[in-house]
Coordinates of C-alpha atoms in Angstrom, one line a residue:
X1204 CA -216.1 -130.3 -32.2
X1205 CA -217.5 -126.8 -32.7
X1206 CA -221.0 -126.0 -31.3
X1207 CA -222.3 -123.2 -33.5
X1208 CA -224.8 -120.6 -32.5
X1209 CA -226.0 -117.4 -34.2
X1210 CA -227.5 -114.4 -32.5
X1211 CA -227.7 -110.7 -32.1
X1212 CA -225.6 -108.5 -29.8
X1213 CA -227.9 -107.2 -27.1
X1214 CA -225.3 -105.2 -25.1
X1215 CA -221.6 -104.5 -24.7
X1216 CA -220.8 -105.5 -21.1
X1217 CA -217.2 -104.2 -20.9
X1218 CA -214.0 -103.8 -22.9
X1219 CA -210.4 -104.4 -22.0
X1220 CA -207.2 -104.4 -24.0
X1221 CA -207.9 -106.5 -27.1
X1222 CA -211.3 -107.9 -26.0
X1223 CA -215.0 -107.0 -25.9
X1224 CA -217.4 -108.9 -23.7
X1225 CA -221.0 -109.1 -25.0
X1226 CA -224.5 -110.3 -24.2
X1227 CA -225.9 -112.1 -27.3
X1228 CA -229.6 -113.0 -27.8
X1229 CA -230.1 -116.2 -29.6
X1230 CA -233.1 -117.0 -31.8
X1231 CA -234.5 -119.4 -29.2
X1232 CA -234.9 -116.6 -26.7
X1233 CA -231.9 -117.5 -24.6
X1234 CA -228.9 -115.1 -23.9
X1235 CA -225.2 -116.0 -24.0
X1236 CA -222.2 -114.2 -22.6
X1237 CA -219.7 -113.9 -25.5
X1238 CA -216.2 -112.6 -26.1
X1239 CA -214.9 -111.0 -29.3
X1240 CA -211.3 -110.1 -30.2
X1241 CA -211.8 -106.9 -32.4
X1242 CA -208.4 -107.4 -34.1
X1243 CA -209.6 -110.7 -35.5
X1244 CA -213.3 -110.2 -36.1
X1245 CA -214.1 -106.5 -35.8
X1246 CA -215.7 -104.7 -32.9
X1247 CA -219.3 -105.8 -32.3
X1248 CA -222.0 -103.3 -31.4
X1249 CA -225.6 -103.8 -30.3
X1250 CA -227.7 -104.9 -33.2
X1251 CA -224.9 -106.7 -35.0
X1252 CA -225.5 -110.4 -36.0
X1253 CA -222.7 -112.6 -34.7
X1254 CA -221.7 -116.2 -35.3
X1255 CA -220.5 -117.9 -32.2
X1256 CA -218.5 -121.0 -31.1
X1257 CA -220.4 -121.9 -27.9
X1258 CA -218.6 -125.1 -26.9
X1259 CA -216.7 -123.8 -23.9
X1260 CA -219.7 -122.0 -22.5
X1261 CA -222.0 -125.0 -22.9
X1262 CA -219.4 -127.2 -21.2
X1263 CA -219.3 -124.9 -18.2
X1264 CA -215.5 -124.4 -18.4
X1265 CA -214.4 -121.9 -15.8
X1266 CA -211.6 -120.1 -17.5
X1267 CA -213.1 -120.4 -21.0
X1268 CA -216.7 -119.8 -20.1
X1269 CA -217.6 -117.7 -23.0
X1270 CA -219.1 -118.2 -26.4
X1271 CA -216.5 -116.8 -28.8
X1272 CA -217.4 -114.6 -31.7
X1273 CA -216.2 -116.1 -34.9
X1274 CA -217.5 -113.5 -37.3
X1275 CA -219.7 -110.5 -37.8
X1276 CA -221.1 -111.8 -41.2
X1277 CA -223.0 -108.6 -42.1
X1278 CA -220.2 -106.2 -41.1
X1279 CA -216.8 -107.6 -41.9
X1280 CA -213.7 -105.6 -40.8
X1281 CA -211.6 -103.9 -43.4
X1282 CA -208.5 -105.5 -44.7
X1283 CA -205.2 -104.5 -43.1
X1284 CA -203.5 -101.6 -45.0
X1285 CA -200.6 -103.8 -46.2
X1286 CA -200.8 -105.6 -49.5
X1287 CA -202.0 -109.1 -49.2
X1288 CA -199.1 -110.5 -51.2
X1289 CA -196.4 -108.7 -49.2
X1290 CA -194.3 -109.8 -46.3
X1291 CA -193.4 -106.3 -45.3
X1292 CA -195.7 -106.3 -42.4
X1293 CA -194.7 -109.9 -41.3
X1294 CA -195.5 -113.4 -42.3
X1295 CA -195.6 -115.1 -38.9
X1296 CA -198.8 -117.1 -38.9
X1297 CA -200.2 -118.0 -35.5
X1298 CA -203.0 -120.5 -34.7
X1299 CA -202.0 -122.0 -38.0
X1300 CA -204.6 -123.5 -40.3
X1301 CA -207.4 -122.6 -38.0
X1302 CA -210.2 -120.5 -39.4
X1303 CA -209.0 -117.4 -37.6
X1304 CA -205.3 -117.6 -38.2
X1305 CA -203.7 -114.2 -37.8
X1306 CA -200.6 -113.1 -39.7
X1307 CA -198.3 -111.2 -37.5
X1308 CA -194.9 -109.4 -37.7
X1309 CA -192.4 -111.7 -36.0
X1310 CA -189.9 -109.8 -33.8
X1311 CA -186.9 -111.5 -35.5
X1312 CA -188.1 -111.9 -39.1
X1313 CA -186.5 -109.9 -41.9
X1314 CA -189.2 -107.3 -42.1
X1315 CA -188.8 -106.5 -38.3
X1316 CA -186.8 -103.5 -37.2
X1317 CA -185.2 -105.8 -34.7
X1318 CA -184.0 -108.4 -37.1
X1319 CA -180.3 -107.5 -37.1
X1320 CA -180.2 -107.2 -33.3
X1321 CA -181.8 -110.6 -32.8
X1322 CA -179.8 -112.2 -35.6
X1323 CA -176.7 -111.4 -33.6
X1324 CA -178.1 -112.2 -30.2
X1325 CA -176.7 -115.3 -28.6
X1326 CA -177.2 -115.0 -24.9
X1327 CA -179.5 -113.8 -22.1
X1328 CA -176.4 -112.6 -20.2
X1329 CA -177.4 -114.4 -17.1
X1330 CA -180.9 -112.8 -16.9
X1331 CA -183.1 -114.5 -14.2
X1332 CA -186.1 -116.2 -15.9
X1333 CA -188.9 -117.3 -13.6
X1334 CA -190.8 -120.3 -14.9
X1335 CA -194.3 -121.1 -13.7
X1336 CA -197.1 -123.6 -14.4
X1337 CA -200.2 -121.5 -14.1
X1338 CA -201.1 -118.0 -15.5
X1339 CA -202.4 -117.1 -12.0
X1340 CA -198.8 -117.1 -10.7
X1341 CA -197.9 -114.1 -12.9
X1342 CA -199.2 -111.2 -10.7
X1343 CA -197.8 -112.9 -7.6
X1344 CA -194.4 -113.4 -9.1
X1345 CA -194.4 -109.8 -10.3
X1346 CA -195.3 -108.6 -6.8
X1347 CA -192.4 -110.5 -5.4
X1348 CA -189.9 -109.0 -7.9
X1349 CA -191.1 -105.5 -7.3
X1350 CA -191.3 -105.9 -3.5
X1351 CA -187.4 -105.8 -3.4
X1352 CA -186.6 -104.3 -6.8
X1353 CA -189.4 -101.8 -7.6
X1354 CA -187.5 -100.5 -10.7
X1355 CA -186.8 -103.9 -12.2
X1356 CA -187.8 -104.1 -15.8
X1357 CA -189.9 -107.3 -16.0
X1358 CA -191.1 -108.9 -19.3
X1359 CA -193.7 -111.7 -19.6
X1360 CA -193.4 -114.6 -22.0
X1361 CA -196.9 -115.9 -22.9
X1362 CA -196.5 -119.5 -24.0
X1363 CA -199.2 -121.4 -25.8
X1364 CA -200.3 -124.1 -23.3
X1365 CA -203.4 -122.1 -22.3
X1366 CA -205.2 -119.3 -24.0
X1367 CA -203.6 -118.3 -27.3
X1368 CA -204.7 -114.7 -27.5
X1369 CA -203.0 -112.4 -24.9
X1370 CA -206.2 -110.4 -25.2
X1371 CA -208.1 -113.0 -23.2
X1372 CA -206.3 -112.2 -20.0
X1373 CA -207.8 -109.4 -17.9
X1374 CA -204.9 -110.0 -15.5
X1375 CA -202.4 -109.2 -18.2
X1376 CA -204.4 -106.1 -19.2
X1377 CA -204.3 -104.9 -15.6
X1378 CA -200.5 -105.5 -15.4
X1379 CA -199.6 -103.7 -18.6
X1380 CA -198.2 -100.6 -16.8
X1381 CA -196.1 -102.9 -14.5
X1382 CA -194.4 -104.8 -17.3
X1383 CA -192.0 -103.6 -20.0
X1384 CA -193.9 -105.8 -22.4
X1385 CA -195.4 -109.2 -23.3
X1386 CA -193.9 -111.5 -25.9
X1387 CA -196.3 -114.1 -27.2
X1388 CA -194.5 -117.2 -28.4
X1389 CA -195.3 -120.3 -30.3
X1390 CA -198.9 -120.4 -31.3
X1391 CA -199.8 -117.7 -28.8
X1392 CA -200.4 -114.2 -30.2
X1393 CA -201.5 -110.7 -29.2
X1394 CA -198.4 -109.6 -27.2
X1395 CA -196.4 -106.5 -27.7
X1396 CA -194.0 -108.6 -29.6
X1397 CA -194.5 -111.9 -31.5
X1398 CA -192.0 -114.7 -31.5
X1399 CA -192.1 -118.1 -33.2
X1400 CA -190.3 -119.9 -30.4
X1401 CA -189.6 -119.4 -26.7
X1402 CA -185.9 -119.1 -27.5
X1403 CA -186.4 -116.1 -29.8
X1404 CA -188.9 -114.7 -27.4
X1405 CA -186.5 -114.8 -24.5
X1406 CA -183.8 -113.1 -26.6
X1407 CA -186.4 -110.4 -27.6
X1408 CA -187.3 -109.9 -23.9
X1409 CA -183.7 -109.3 -23.1
X1410 CA -182.4 -107.4 -26.1
X1411 CA -185.5 -105.6 -27.5
X1412 CA -187.5 -104.9 -24.4
X1413 CA -184.4 -104.5 -22.2
X1414 CA -185.8 -106.7 -19.5
X1415 CA -183.9 -107.4 -16.2
X1416 CA -186.1 -110.3 -15.4
X1417 CA -188.5 -112.4 -17.4
X1418 CA -191.5 -114.5 -16.4
X1419 CA -192.5 -117.5 -18.5
X1420 CA -196.0 -119.0 -18.1
X1421 CA -198.9 -120.1 -20.2
X1422 CA -202.0 -118.1 -20.7
X1423 CA -205.2 -118.8 -18.7
X1424 CA -206.9 -122.1 -19.1
X1425 CA -204.4 -124.8 -18.0
X1426 CA -205.2 -128.2 -19.4
X1427 CA -204.8 -131.3 -17.2
X1428 CA -206.0 -134.9 -17.6
X1429 CA -205.1 -136.2 -14.1
X1430 CA -202.2 -138.2 -15.6
X1431 CA -198.4 -137.7 -15.0
X1432 CA -197.7 -136.4 -18.5
X1433 CA -201.0 -135.1 -19.7
X1434 CA -201.0 -131.4 -18.7
X1435 CA -200.0 -128.3 -20.5
X1436 CA -197.7 -127.2 -17.7
X1437 CA -195.2 -129.9 -18.7
X1438 CA -193.8 -127.2 -20.9
X1439 CA -192.3 -125.6 -17.7
X1440 CA -189.5 -128.1 -17.9
X1441 CA -188.8 -127.3 -21.5
X1442 CA -188.6 -123.6 -20.5
X1443 CA -185.9 -124.4 -18.0
X1444 CA -183.9 -126.1 -20.8
X1445 CA -184.4 -123.1 -23.1
X1446 CA -183.2 -120.7 -20.4
X1447 CA -180.1 -122.8 -19.9
X1448 CA -179.4 -123.1 -23.6
X1449 CA -179.4 -119.3 -23.9
X1450 CA -177.2 -118.6 -20.9
X1451 CA -180.0 -117.4 -18.5
X1452 CA -180.6 -118.3 -14.9
X1453 CA -183.7 -120.4 -14.4
X1454 CA -185.8 -119.7 -11.2
X1455 CA -188.5 -122.3 -10.7
X1456 CA -191.8 -121.1 -9.2
X1457 CA -193.3 -124.1 -7.5
X1458 CA -197.0 -124.9 -7.4
X1459 CA -197.5 -125.4 -3.7
X1460 CA -200.9 -125.7 -2.0
X1461 CA -202.6 -126.8 1.2
X1462 CA -206.0 -125.9 -0.1
X1463 CA -206.4 -127.8 -3.3
X1464 CA -208.9 -130.6 -2.7
X1465 CA -207.1 -132.9 -5.2
X1466 CA -204.3 -135.0 -3.5
X1467 CA -202.0 -134.8 -6.5
X1468 CA -201.8 -131.0 -6.1
X1469 CA -201.3 -130.8 -2.3
X1470 CA -197.9 -130.0 -1.0
X1471 CA -195.9 -129.6 -4.2
X1472 CA -198.2 -130.3 -7.1
X1473 CA -197.3 -133.3 -9.3
X1474 CA -197.2 -130.7 -12.2
X1475 CA -194.1 -129.1 -10.6
X1476 CA -192.6 -132.4 -9.7
X1477 CA -192.9 -133.8 -13.2
X1478 CA -191.9 -130.6 -15.1
X1479 CA -188.8 -129.9 -12.9
X1480 CA -188.0 -133.5 -12.0
X1481 CA -188.5 -135.4 -15.3
X1482 CA -188.7 -132.8 -18.1
X1483 CA -186.1 -130.2 -17.1
X1484 CA -182.7 -131.6 -18.0
X1485 CA -180.9 -128.4 -17.0
X1486 CA -180.6 -127.1 -13.4
X1487 CA -182.9 -124.5 -11.9
X1488 CA -183.2 -122.8 -8.6
X1489 CA -186.4 -124.0 -7.0
X1490 CA -187.8 -121.6 -4.5
X1491 CA -189.6 -122.4 -1.3
X1492 CA -190.9 -119.6 1.0
X1493 CA -190.2 -119.8 4.7
X1494 CA -193.0 -119.6 7.2
X1495 CA -195.2 -122.3 5.7
X1496 CA -197.4 -124.3 8.0
X1497 CA -195.1 -127.0 9.5
X1498 CA -197.2 -129.9 8.1
X1499 CA -197.2 -128.3 4.6
X1500 CA -193.5 -127.5 4.9
X1501 CA -192.8 -131.2 5.7
X1502 CA -194.8 -132.3 2.6
X1503 CA -193.0 -129.9 0.4
X1504 CA -189.6 -131.0 1.7
X1505 CA -190.5 -134.7 1.1
X1506 CA -191.8 -133.9 -2.4
X1507 CA -188.7 -132.0 -3.4
X1508 CA -186.1 -134.4 -2.0
X1509 CA -185.7 -136.4 -5.2
X1510 CA -185.1 -133.2 -7.2
X1511 CA -182.1 -132.1 -5.1
X1512 CA -179.7 -134.1 -7.3
X1513 CA -180.3 -131.8 -10.3
X1514 CA -181.7 -128.6 -8.9
X1515 CA -180.8 -126.2 -6.1
X1516 CA -183.6 -125.9 -3.5
X1517 CA -183.6 -122.3 -2.2
X1518 CA -185.5 -121.1 0.9
X1519 CA -186.5 -117.5 0.7
X1520 CA -187.7 -115.2 3.5
X1521 CA -191.4 -114.3 3.2
X1522 CA -191.5 -111.3 5.4
X1523 CA -193.3 -108.4 3.6
X1524 CA -194.5 -110.6 0.8
X1525 CA -198.1 -110.8 2.1
X1526 CA -198.3 -107.1 2.0
X1527 CA -196.9 -107.0 -1.5
X1528 CA -199.5 -109.6 -2.7
X1529 CA -202.3 -107.6 -1.1
X1530 CA -201.1 -104.5 -3.0
X1531 CA -201.2 -106.3 -6.4
X1532 CA -202.8 -104.1 -9.0
X1533 CA -205.0 -107.0 -10.1
X1534 CA -206.9 -109.5 -8.1
X1535 CA -205.3 -112.8 -7.2
X1536 CA -207.2 -116.1 -8.0
X1537 CA -206.2 -119.6 -8.8
X1538 CA -208.7 -122.4 -9.5
X1539 CA -211.3 -120.1 -8.0
X1540 CA -209.4 -119.6 -4.8
X1541 CA -208.2 -116.1 -3.7
X1542 CA -205.2 -115.1 -1.7
X1543 CA -206.5 -116.0 1.8
X1544 CA -208.0 -119.3 0.5
X1545 CA -204.8 -120.6 -1.0
X1546 CA -202.1 -118.4 0.6
X1547 CA -199.2 -120.8 0.2
X1548 CA -199.7 -120.9 -3.6
X1549 CA -199.4 -117.2 -4.0
X1550 CA -196.6 -116.9 -1.4
X1551 CA -194.5 -119.5 -3.2
X1552 CA -194.9 -117.5 -6.5
X1553 CA -194.0 -114.2 -4.8
X1554 CA -191.0 -115.9 -3.2
X1555 CA -189.7 -116.9 -6.6
X1556 CA -190.0 -113.3 -7.7
X1557 CA -188.1 -112.1 -4.7
X1558 CA -185.3 -114.6 -5.3
X1559 CA -185.0 -113.5 -8.9
X1560 CA -184.8 -109.9 -7.8
X1561 CA -182.0 -110.8 -5.4
X1562 CA -180.0 -112.1 -8.4
X1563 CA -179.9 -108.7 -10.1
X1564 CA -176.5 -107.1 -9.9

């Protein structure tokens, strides 16, 4: 449950798109690192009293290691300019029935300027859509796409398996100039466009943002329980099904590692094997980079063998991808490991991006 704390803002550490990082002094003399989303709670300044949800910080969670500002009780933000009883500015409620539920303008609802376009949209027109388990794959996939197709228009679909606010991701903030836009889908919010489902979000990426390629991945903060079915990345398989239903071309980014200390994630992670092998009912093109260490390559081949009946396993040349990864506009990190510490993971994601780029006409 919620672990509440109250304190006073001591300093603003830094700001990025949609988020403000703070130092907060508590009444017991301790200091906490906290994060506020100004669009939800207002923009804290030194001296403001803040109410915090401190659970993630107290548990020592890596990705979610902040106390989160719930309110500035003495300086509430002004109401939005729209009338409270009007749907003219949208009625798409995200993070529904939680204390901070925001009401957004859905890209395809009646009040949206894109309603007529999306009401008529039926197909992705064969657009390549890269599906990935972890948010950390996003910049590596993008590097792979732009290595061969630097002018490709790439959209990101933020699903709700990890962080709900797009604003939480410093990676996404750093990639803003390299994407045509972000569509937050399901319970996720804070993207350039809001969609109620992945299906409408994919259609918006294609027909509103004009994307040539889309990347689908959850926000930061993957949840896993160490069981076959208990992980948030299981939604990758459902994303493949959505792409197929809309006439897109699913390209599967595989979670490959020789560095993860957990056996279930070495070679091809059980997350990829379950999502693509058990959940995805439609076919995808699963991408393996060439040049892997022979022992790792053998483990990958063994792991993927049962998936060959449904999917097409594609080997992609990796020459030039290391340089593309090192030129990423944002740092690369997965589970605390950087590019050199888990090279195969990032190389596999970049290879999926390269393969998608090769599918463009």
